[in-house]
Amino acid sequence: MFKGRDIISIKDFSKKEILHILDVAEDMFPIAEGKKKSNLLNGYIMGSLFFEPSTRTRLSFEAAMKRLGGDVIGFAMPTTTSIQKGETLADTIRTAESYCDVIVMRHPKEGSARMAAEFARVPIINGGDGAGHHPTQCLLDLFTIRREKGQIEGNKIALLGDLKYGRTVHSLAYALALFKVEMVFISPPELQMPKEVVEECREMGAKITIKNELDGLEDIDVLYVTRIQKERFPDPEEYKKVAGSYRIDLKTLEKAKEDMIVMHPLPRVDEISPEVDKTKHAAYFRQTFNGVPVRMALLALVLGVVE
Amino acid sequence: MKELKVQPIKDGTVIDHITPGNALKVLKILGLLEKQPDSIISIAMNVVGKRGKKDIVKIENRELDPKEVDKIALIAPNATINIIRNYEVVEKRKVMVPDEIVGIVKCANPNCISNTKEPVQPKFIVKSRNPLKIKCYYCEKEPEDISSQII
């Protein structure tokens, strides 16, 4: 079912397939923690092609491969490669695939992973294509919600911050709609969730509320915070006002449910105060860790080592 | 006697009811000048027909595969393809928007991989025919004004 498949967009997967990935990730959890040793991917090589900076995606993919006994080749910045000499992505992919069994890539252009998949014989895993997709982030978010709350269905989930440009929230909203959860989209008017995303989610059966104010956290189960980028605002004062009003601190959390979790794809700038880190609400570092078992599951599945 | 502006052809293909002004684009999209440099092709533009103005393209001694001609549906949605044998129309049908549009429309997203030096042609998936909605195969963006994106 998964052997040889590309992982380009979360939309390429059914709910049943997503749940299967999460189940495999659950099996991988003790290996990701280093509590159990594995040689599942011994003899396999992952090509890690990062044309753009990344901390979590690249490191967790490399950790995932190595924890499963596999090896990694690649680059973290294209400046050390022939891309600097003007080589196309298509040729870079054709070269890299002759040295490895699976390719993980991040590239600034939208649709780059889809194009790479056309040229590669080995599976391509999209680690982010510009403002396009970031399916492995979406899967680890779902994994985190399921792990923290027991299940995905039945939760009321608020997505907060830059809902217009943030690539993770579009995929996440779609994936959550597959589970028919109730969602609240909180953003400044200029950074609202695109209309087509809202419509699509509603058509899929998700109940959605759209708001500008960060209030009414009393009945929220998951608060998913995203970074608001300064460069989206022509006026720096306007940015300060918006960023300040969405800052999560102890006071914001006073009215929250005891078991509400705060998630964030990271990096954060100042949208979550460090004082929140020590509270039981903070799930974002566990979320970061969850990237490892989820990416282990994906590697093992597309390489056909696990069915 | 009324003078015929464009003579009937004995054998070949007539593309009729092309949106006025688009005949040259039709030739370009079909690549006829490159593929058949020796073909005799007549073009009539802004001809007044029963349903108003139209353009017509006649290609002699070549029967185009209607599926191949479907590519023009984006710029000439009302066009008809007539296959002519010995001055008779032996096959006639309207163009239909194909499921996939390759190399005709450029993606409107400047950050799309299809707008780079990569060796790929722009490719769109048809989401709906009426109203016409297409989605870039690569970046998944939908152009708002399709006609302005025609290459």
Short mmCIF file of C-alpha atoms in Angstrom, two decimals:
data_model
loop_
_atom_site.label_atom_id
_atom_site.label_comp_id
_atom_site.label_asym_id
_atom_site.label_seq_id
_atom_site.Cartn_x
_atom_site.Cartn_y
_atom_site.Cartn_z
CA MET A 1 0.00 0.00 0.00
CA PHE A 2 2.81 2.44 0.83
CA LYS A 3 5.90 0.86 -0.77
CA GLY A 4 7.40 3.22 -3.33
CA ARG A 5 4.87 5.97 -2.67
CA ASP A 6 5.71 9.65 -2.65
CA ILE A 7 4.64 11.79 0.29
CA ILE A 8 3.88 15.14 -1.32
CA SER A 9 0.64 16.44 0.19
CA ILE A 10 -1.62 15.27 3.00
CA LYS A 11 -4.42 15.35 0.43
CA ASP A 12 -2.89 12.33 -1.29
CA PHE A 13 -3.92 10.20 1.70
CA SER A 14 -7.23 8.86 2.93
CA LYS A 15 -8.25 8.99 6.58
CA LYS A 16 -7.64 5.24 6.82
CA GLU A 17 -4.12 5.64 5.44
CA ILE A 18 -3.38 8.53 7.81
CA LEU A 19 -4.50 6.43 10.78
CA HIS A 20 -2.29 3.57 9.60
CA ILE A 21 0.74 5.91 9.49
CA LEU A 22 -0.07 7.07 13.03
CA ASP A 23 -0.37 3.46 14.22
CA VAL A 24 3.04 2.58 12.76
CA ALA A 25 4.47 5.75 14.38
CA GLU A 26 3.11 4.55 17.71
CA ASP A 27 5.05 1.27 17.28
CA MET A 28 8.17 3.30 16.51
CA PHE A 29 7.87 5.45 19.63
CA PRO A 30 10.18 3.45 21.97
CA ILE A 31 12.80 3.27 19.20
CA ALA A 32 12.58 7.04 18.70
CA GLU A 33 13.13 7.48 22.43
CA GLY A 34 16.22 5.29 22.23
CA LYS A 35 14.69 2.78 24.65
CA LYS A 36 14.57 0.05 22.03
CA LYS A 37 17.19 -0.64 19.35
CA SER A 38 16.30 -1.35 15.75
CA ASN A 39 18.02 -2.33 12.54
CA LEU A 40 14.90 -2.15 10.43
CA LEU A 41 16.47 0.11 7.79
CA ASN A 42 19.96 -1.32 7.92
CA GLY A 43 21.52 -1.06 4.45
CA TYR A 44 19.17 1.73 3.30
CA ILE A 45 20.34 5.25 2.51
CA MET A 46 18.20 8.38 2.80
CA GLY A 47 19.10 11.39 0.63
CA SER A 48 18.46 14.57 2.60
CA LEU A 49 18.27 17.49 0.15
CA PHE A 50 17.60 20.76 1.95
CA PHE A 51 17.63 23.76 -0.37
CA GLU A 52 16.30 25.91 2.46
CA PRO A 53 17.14 26.21 6.14
CA SER A 54 15.51 23.78 8.55
CA THR A 55 16.18 22.64 12.09
CA ARG A 56 13.44 20.23 13.12
CA THR A 57 12.45 18.64 9.82
CA ARG A 58 15.99 17.85 8.73
CA LEU A 59 17.32 16.74 12.12
CA SER A 60 14.30 14.61 12.95
CA PHE A 61 14.40 12.87 9.55
CA GLU A 62 18.10 12.14 10.02
CA ALA A 63 17.49 10.95 13.59
CA ALA A 64 14.60 8.77 12.36
CA MET A 65 16.77 7.12 9.69
CA LYS A 66 19.69 6.56 12.03
CA ARG A 67 17.55 5.23 14.91
CA LEU A 68 16.32 2.59 12.46
CA GLY A 69 19.88 1.60 11.50
CA GLY A 70 19.89 3.39 8.14
CA ASP A 71 22.33 5.90 6.72
CA VAL A 72 22.01 9.47 5.53
CA ILE A 73 23.70 11.46 2.77
CA GLY A 74 22.87 14.97 1.60
CA PHE A 75 23.24 18.66 2.18
CA ALA A 76 21.74 21.24 4.50
CA MET A 77 22.45 24.21 2.25
CA PRO A 78 22.72 24.09 -1.54
CA THR A 79 25.76 26.40 -1.55
CA THR A 80 28.11 23.41 -1.38
CA THR A 81 26.60 21.65 -4.41
CA SER A 82 26.39 21.97 -8.21
CA ILE A 83 23.13 23.89 -7.79
CA GLN A 84 25.46 26.80 -7.21
CA LYS A 85 26.73 26.21 -10.76
CA GLY A 86 23.19 26.44 -12.10
CA GLU A 87 22.19 22.76 -12.06
CA THR A 88 18.43 22.23 -12.21
CA LEU A 89 16.44 20.54 -9.49
CA ALA A 90 15.49 17.83 -11.98
CA ASP A 91 19.16 16.95 -12.58
CA THR A 92 20.00 17.19 -8.88
CA ILE A 93 17.21 14.70 -8.14
CA ARG A 94 18.34 12.32 -10.90
CA THR A 95 21.84 12.45 -9.49
CA ALA A 96 20.87 12.02 -5.85
CA GLU A 97 18.52 9.13 -6.51
CA SER A 98 21.34 7.06 -7.94
CA TYR A 99 23.01 7.21 -4.51
CA CYS A 100 20.06 6.53 -2.20
CA ASP A 101 16.79 4.66 -1.64
CA VAL A 102 14.54 7.51 -0.58
CA ILE A 103 14.80 11.31 -0.88
CA VAL A 104 13.62 13.85 1.66
CA MET A 105 13.65 17.38 0.28
CA ARG A 106 12.82 20.96 1.18
CA HIS A 107 12.79 23.53 -1.59
CA PRO A 108 11.63 27.17 -1.77
CA LYS A 109 9.47 26.71 -4.88
CA GLU A 110 5.87 25.54 -4.65
CA GLY A 111 5.27 22.28 -6.47
CA SER A 112 8.98 21.37 -6.39
CA ALA A 113 8.39 18.07 -4.58
CA ARG A 114 5.63 17.10 -7.01
CA MET A 115 8.01 17.82 -9.88
CA ALA A 116 10.87 15.92 -8.23
CA ALA A 117 8.58 12.90 -7.92
CA GLU A 118 8.11 12.92 -11.69
CA PHE A 119 11.84 12.59 -12.24
CA ALA A 120 12.74 10.22 -9.41
CA ARG A 121 12.35 6.47 -9.33
CA VAL A 122 12.85 6.42 -5.55
CA PRO A 123 10.12 7.77 -3.23
CA ILE A 124 10.16 11.52 -2.59
CA ILE A 125 9.13 12.84 0.81
CA ASN A 126 8.22 16.52 0.84
CA GLY A 127 9.81 18.35 3.77
CA GLY A 128 8.19 21.64 2.71
CA ASP A 129 7.84 23.26 -0.72
CA GLY A 130 7.70 27.04 -0.33
CA ALA A 131 4.25 28.10 0.78
CA GLY A 132 2.92 24.75 -0.50
CA HIS A 133 2.74 21.57 1.54
CA HIS A 134 4.46 20.14 4.57
CA PRO A 135 2.72 16.78 4.97
CA THR A 136 5.06 15.30 7.58
CA GLN A 137 4.41 18.28 9.87
CA CYS A 138 0.71 17.71 9.45
CA LEU A 139 1.06 14.01 10.31
CA LEU A 140 3.12 14.72 13.41
CA ASP A 141 0.52 17.29 14.50
CA LEU A 142 -2.23 14.70 14.17
CA PHE A 143 -0.06 12.16 15.98
CA THR A 144 0.47 14.66 18.81
CA ILE A 145 -3.24 15.42 19.16
CA ARG A 146 -4.08 11.72 19.22
CA ARG A 147 -1.34 10.91 21.72
CA GLU A 148 -2.15 13.81 24.03
CA LYS A 149 -5.95 13.63 23.85
CA GLY A 150 -6.49 9.90 23.22
CA GLN A 151 -8.22 10.51 19.90
CA ILE A 152 -8.57 13.17 17.21
CA GLU A 153 -12.36 13.12 16.92
CA GLY A 154 -14.44 15.00 19.47
CA ASN A 155 -11.89 17.73 20.20
CA LYS A 156 -12.50 21.42 19.72
CA ILE A 157 -9.38 22.77 18.09
CA ALA A 158 -8.42 26.44 17.74
CA LEU A 159 -5.90 27.49 15.09
CA LEU A 160 -4.36 30.85 15.98
CA GLY A 161 -2.15 33.38 14.23
CA ASP A 162 -1.21 33.65 10.57
CA LEU A 163 -3.82 31.45 8.94
CA LYS A 164 -3.40 33.03 5.51
CA TYR A 165 0.21 32.32 4.65
CA GLY A 166 1.08 29.54 7.12
CA ARG A 167 1.43 26.37 5.06
CA THR A 168 1.06 24.07 8.05
CA VAL A 169 -2.36 25.35 9.07
CA HIS A 170 -3.95 24.84 5.66
CA SER A 171 -2.93 21.19 5.55
CA LEU A 172 -3.81 20.73 9.20
CA ALA A 173 -7.29 22.26 8.78
CA TYR A 174 -7.93 19.90 5.86
CA ALA A 175 -6.69 16.86 7.79
CA LEU A 176 -8.74 17.77 10.87
CA ALA A 177 -11.79 18.19 8.66
CA LEU A 178 -11.30 14.54 7.62
CA PHE A 179 -11.94 13.72 11.28
CA LYS A 180 -14.92 16.11 11.36
CA VAL A 181 -13.63 18.01 14.41
CA GLU A 182 -14.93 21.40 15.48
CA MET A 183 -12.47 24.18 14.62
CA VAL A 184 -12.09 27.83 15.57
CA PHE A 185 -9.93 29.98 13.29
CA ILE A 186 -8.53 32.99 15.18
CA SER A 187 -6.52 35.54 13.22
CA PRO A 188 -6.34 39.26 12.42
CA PRO A 189 -8.68 40.09 9.51
CA GLU A 190 -5.75 40.52 7.11
CA LEU A 191 -4.39 37.05 7.93
CA GLN A 192 -7.60 35.03 7.79
CA MET A 193 -7.81 31.45 6.61
CA PRO A 194 -8.30 31.49 2.80
CA LYS A 195 -11.95 31.21 1.82
CA GLU A 196 -11.40 28.07 -0.26
CA VAL A 197 -9.84 26.25 2.73
CA VAL A 198 -12.81 27.22 4.95
CA GLU A 199 -15.31 26.13 2.30
CA GLU A 200 -13.57 22.84 1.68
CA CYS A 201 -13.45 22.02 5.41
CA ARG A 202 -17.14 22.87 5.82
CA GLU A 203 -18.04 20.71 2.83
CA MET A 204 -16.18 17.86 4.50
CA GLY A 205 -18.42 18.19 7.54
CA ALA A 206 -16.27 20.24 9.94
CA LYS A 207 -17.97 22.87 12.12
CA ILE A 208 -16.00 26.11 11.84
CA THR A 209 -16.08 29.44 13.68
CA ILE A 210 -14.02 32.39 12.46
CA LYS A 211 -12.88 35.04 14.96
CA ASN A 212 -10.43 37.90 15.36
CA GLU A 213 -10.20 37.95 19.15
CA LEU A 214 -8.30 35.50 21.29
CA ASP A 215 -11.04 34.74 23.81
CA GLY A 216 -13.44 31.97 24.68
CA LEU A 217 -10.69 29.47 25.43
CA GLU A 218 -12.92 27.84 28.09
CA ASP A 219 -14.09 25.04 25.83
CA ILE A 220 -11.00 24.61 23.63
CA ASP A 221 -9.16 21.26 23.83
CA VAL A 222 -6.22 22.07 21.56
CA LEU A 223 -4.79 25.54 20.92
CA TYR A 224 -2.54 25.43 17.85
CA VAL A 225 -0.43 28.60 17.72
CA THR A 226 1.47 29.76 14.63
CA ARG A 227 4.04 32.45 14.13
CA ILE A 228 2.96 35.79 12.70
CA GLN A 229 5.67 36.99 10.38
CA LYS A 230 6.70 40.60 10.67
CA GLU A 231 7.22 40.96 6.93
CA ARG A 232 3.50 40.37 6.28
CA PHE A 233 2.77 43.83 7.72
CA PRO A 234 3.75 47.00 5.87
CA ASP A 235 3.40 48.97 9.12
CA PRO A 236 5.61 47.75 12.02
CA GLU A 237 3.23 49.31 14.57
CA GLU A 238 0.37 47.24 13.20
CA TYR A 239 2.49 44.11 13.53
CA LYS A 240 3.30 44.90 17.17
CA LYS A 241 -0.37 45.38 17.97
CA VAL A 242 -1.43 42.12 16.36
CA ALA A 243 1.49 40.05 17.67
CA GLY A 244 0.92 41.42 21.17
CA SER A 245 -2.78 40.60 21.20
CA TYR A 246 -2.12 36.95 20.36
CA ARG A 247 0.67 36.33 22.84
CA ILE A 248 0.01 33.26 24.96
CA ASP A 249 1.08 33.69 28.60
CA LEU A 250 -0.04 32.49 32.01
CA LYS A 251 -2.82 35.07 32.10
CA THR A 252 -4.24 33.87 28.75
CA LEU A 253 -4.26 30.34 30.08
CA GLU A 254 -6.11 31.19 33.33
CA LYS A 255 -9.49 30.50 31.77
CA ALA A 256 -8.37 27.51 29.72
CA LYS A 257 -9.50 23.97 30.43
CA GLU A 258 -7.23 22.04 32.79
CA ASP A 259 -6.27 19.62 30.05
CA MET A 260 -6.09 22.04 27.11
CA ILE A 261 -2.83 21.59 25.21
CA VAL A 262 -0.88 24.31 23.43
CA MET A 263 0.84 23.25 20.21
CA HIS A 264 3.19 25.16 17.90
CA PRO A 265 5.10 23.92 14.83
CA LEU A 266 8.11 26.05 15.99
CA PRO A 267 10.22 28.08 15.60
CA ARG A 268 8.41 30.52 17.88
CA VAL A 269 9.45 34.12 18.24
CA ASP A 270 7.39 35.62 21.01
CA GLU A 271 3.91 34.29 20.46
CA ILE A 272 4.24 31.88 23.40
CA SER A 273 5.85 33.26 26.54
CA PRO A 274 8.63 31.01 27.95
CA GLU A 275 6.71 30.90 31.26
CA VAL A 276 4.17 28.65 29.52
CA ASP A 277 6.86 26.01 28.86
CA LYS A 278 6.65 24.71 32.42
CA THR A 279 2.87 24.41 32.51
CA LYS A 280 1.03 21.18 31.76
CA HIS A 281 -0.52 22.91 28.77
CA ALA A 282 2.77 23.10 26.84
CA ALA A 283 2.84 20.27 24.32
CA TYR A 284 5.08 21.87 21.70
CA PHE A 285 8.34 20.22 22.66
CA ARG A 286 6.66 16.80 22.82
CA GLN A 287 5.18 17.70 19.43
CA THR A 288 8.70 18.37 18.13
CA PHE A 289 9.88 15.01 19.41
CA ASN A 290 6.90 13.30 17.73
CA GLY A 291 8.44 14.22 14.39
CA VAL A 292 10.89 11.35 14.90
CA PRO A 293 8.47 8.40 15.28
CA VAL A 294 6.19 9.78 12.56
CA ARG A 295 9.08 10.17 10.11
CA MET A 296 10.38 6.72 11.08
CA ALA A 297 6.98 5.33 10.17
CA LEU A 298 6.97 7.10 6.82
CA LEU A 299 10.49 5.96 5.91
CA ALA A 300 9.76 2.35 6.86
CA LEU A 301 6.46 2.40 4.96
CA VAL A 302 7.68 3.94 1.69
CA LEU A 303 10.74 1.68 1.70
CA GLY A 304 8.40 -1.28 2.06
CA VAL A 305 10.05 -2.61 5.21
CA VAL A 306 6.78 -2.20 7.12
CA GLU A 307 3.41 -2.73 5.46
CA MET B 1 -21.64 36.03 -58.29
CA LYS B 2 -20.67 36.35 -54.66
CA GLU B 3 -16.94 36.03 -54.22
CA LEU B 4 -15.87 33.43 -51.70
CA LYS B 5 -13.40 34.81 -49.23
CA VAL B 6 -12.12 31.35 -48.34
CA GLN B 7 -12.39 28.46 -50.76
CA PRO B 8 -13.87 25.13 -49.62
CA ILE B 9 -11.21 22.46 -49.21
CA LYS B 10 -11.29 19.02 -50.79
CA ASP B 11 -9.69 17.05 -47.97
CA GLY B 12 -8.54 18.03 -44.51
CA THR B 13 -9.84 19.71 -41.37
CA VAL B 14 -11.86 22.86 -40.83
CA ILE B 15 -11.93 24.41 -37.38
CA ASP B 16 -15.00 26.62 -37.37
CA HIS B 17 -16.63 28.99 -34.86
CA ILE B 18 -13.34 30.04 -33.31
CA THR B 19 -13.76 33.02 -30.98
CA PRO B 20 -13.04 36.05 -33.20
CA GLY B 21 -9.43 37.17 -33.09
CA ASN B 22 -8.10 33.85 -31.79
CA ALA B 23 -7.29 32.00 -35.03
CA LEU B 24 -3.57 32.69 -34.82
CA LYS B 25 -3.48 31.51 -31.21
CA VAL B 26 -5.24 28.32 -32.31
CA LEU B 27 -2.51 27.70 -34.89
CA LYS B 28 0.12 28.31 -32.25
CA ILE B 29 -1.46 26.01 -29.67
CA LEU B 30 -1.84 23.23 -32.22
CA GLY B 31 1.74 23.78 -33.35
CA LEU B 32 0.64 23.34 -36.96
CA LEU B 33 3.23 25.64 -38.44
CA GLU B 34 6.05 23.68 -36.81
CA LYS B 35 4.59 20.22 -37.26
CA GLN B 36 3.34 20.71 -40.82
CA PRO B 37 5.44 23.47 -42.36
CA ASP B 38 4.32 22.47 -45.86
CA SER B 39 0.58 22.27 -45.15
CA ILE B 40 -1.68 24.70 -46.88
CA ILE B 41 -3.49 26.53 -44.13
CA SER B 42 -6.07 29.25 -44.71
CA ILE B 43 -7.23 31.56 -42.01
CA ALA B 44 -10.29 33.74 -42.02
CA MET B 45 -10.77 36.20 -39.22
CA ASN B 46 -13.84 38.14 -38.14
CA VAL B 47 -16.05 36.39 -40.68
CA VAL B 48 -19.72 37.22 -40.14
CA GLY B 49 -21.68 34.02 -39.69
CA LYS B 50 -25.21 33.24 -38.53
CA ARG B 51 -24.20 33.55 -34.89
CA GLY B 52 -22.09 36.66 -35.29
CA LYS B 53 -18.37 37.06 -35.92
CA LYS B 54 -16.01 34.11 -35.91
CA ASP B 55 -12.62 32.94 -37.08
CA ILE B 56 -12.05 29.88 -39.27
CA VAL B 57 -8.93 27.77 -39.86
CA LYS B 58 -8.71 25.33 -42.75
CA ILE B 59 -5.92 22.77 -42.98
CA GLU B 60 -5.65 20.97 -46.28
CA ASN B 61 -4.82 17.28 -46.65
CA ARG B 62 -4.55 16.64 -42.97
CA GLU B 63 -7.19 15.14 -40.71
CA LEU B 64 -6.55 16.33 -37.19
CA ASP B 65 -7.37 14.00 -34.34
CA PRO B 66 -10.29 15.73 -32.58
CA LYS B 67 -8.66 14.96 -29.22
CA GLU B 68 -5.61 16.88 -30.30
CA VAL B 69 -7.78 19.84 -31.21
CA ASP B 70 -9.47 19.81 -27.79
CA LYS B 71 -6.46 21.72 -26.56
CA ILE B 72 -7.93 24.87 -28.10
CA ALA B 73 -11.12 24.65 -26.03
CA LEU B 74 -9.68 27.10 -23.50
CA ILE B 75 -9.49 29.97 -25.99
CA ALA B 76 -12.20 28.85 -28.39
CA PRO B 77 -14.83 27.02 -26.34
CA ASN B 78 -17.44 27.10 -29.13
CA ALA B 79 -15.19 25.84 -31.90
CA THR B 80 -16.23 22.88 -34.04
CA ILE B 81 -13.94 20.43 -35.79
CA ASN B 82 -15.01 19.28 -39.23
CA ILE B 83 -13.21 16.51 -41.06
CA ILE B 84 -13.58 16.93 -44.81
CA ARG B 85 -13.23 14.21 -47.42
CA ASN B 86 -13.92 15.01 -51.04
CA TYR B 87 -15.65 18.30 -50.11
CA GLU B 88 -18.03 16.48 -47.71
CA VAL B 89 -18.09 16.83 -43.93
CA VAL B 90 -17.60 13.25 -42.75
CA GLU B 91 -17.16 14.03 -39.05
CA LYS B 92 -18.19 17.03 -37.00
CA ARG B 93 -17.97 17.70 -33.30
CA LYS B 94 -17.53 20.49 -30.78
CA VAL B 95 -14.28 20.86 -28.92
CA MET B 96 -14.27 19.60 -25.34
CA VAL B 97 -12.05 20.80 -22.51
CA PRO B 98 -9.62 17.92 -21.87
CA ASP B 99 -8.96 16.50 -18.36
CA GLU B 100 -5.42 17.81 -18.40
CA ILE B 101 -4.01 20.95 -20.01
CA VAL B 102 -0.31 20.78 -20.79
CA GLY B 103 1.85 23.57 -22.18
CA ILE B 104 -0.98 25.99 -22.99
CA VAL B 105 -1.57 27.93 -19.80
CA LYS B 106 1.17 29.38 -17.62
CA CYS B 107 0.84 29.19 -13.83
CA ALA B 108 0.00 32.59 -12.31
CA ASN B 109 2.05 31.85 -9.20
CA PRO B 110 5.53 33.36 -9.68
CA ASN B 111 6.88 30.99 -7.03
CA CYS B 112 5.64 27.85 -8.80
CA ILE B 113 8.31 25.38 -9.93
CA SER B 114 6.77 25.42 -13.43
CA ASN B 115 7.83 29.08 -13.75
CA THR B 116 11.54 28.27 -13.43
CA LYS B 117 14.22 26.91 -15.76
CA GLU B 118 13.28 23.34 -14.78
CA PRO B 119 12.59 21.04 -17.75
CA VAL B 120 8.82 20.84 -17.19
CA GLN B 121 5.84 22.17 -19.08
CA PRO B 122 3.09 23.94 -17.17
CA LYS B 123 0.36 21.41 -16.45
CA PHE B 124 -3.18 21.96 -15.17
CA ILE B 125 -5.86 19.60 -13.96
CA VAL B 126 -9.42 20.54 -14.96
CA LYS B 127 -11.52 20.77 -11.79
CA SER B 128 -14.78 21.76 -13.44
CA ARG B 129 -15.84 22.49 -17.02
CA ASN B 130 -18.77 24.79 -16.37
CA PRO B 131 -17.67 27.18 -15.00
CA LEU B 132 -14.18 26.34 -16.16
CA LYS B 133 -11.87 25.86 -13.16
CA ILE B 134 -8.34 24.58 -13.48
CA LYS B 135 -5.65 23.84 -10.88
CA CYS B 136 -1.88 23.85 -11.38
CA TYR B 137 -0.63 20.27 -11.16
CA TYR B 138 2.50 21.44 -9.34
CA CYS B 139 1.58 24.23 -6.93
CA GLU B 140 -2.21 23.64 -6.93
CA LYS B 141 -3.03 27.33 -7.38
CA GLU B 142 -6.07 28.17 -9.47
CA PRO B 143 -5.66 31.03 -11.96
CA GLU B 144 -8.48 33.56 -11.65
CA ASP B 145 -8.25 34.78 -15.22
CA ILE B 146 -7.31 31.79 -17.38
CA SER B 147 -7.25 33.66 -20.69
CA SER B 148 -4.56 36.08 -19.45
CA GLN B 149 -2.32 33.11 -18.61
CA ILE B 150 -2.38 31.50 -22.06
CA ILE B 151 1.14 31.15 -23.36
#
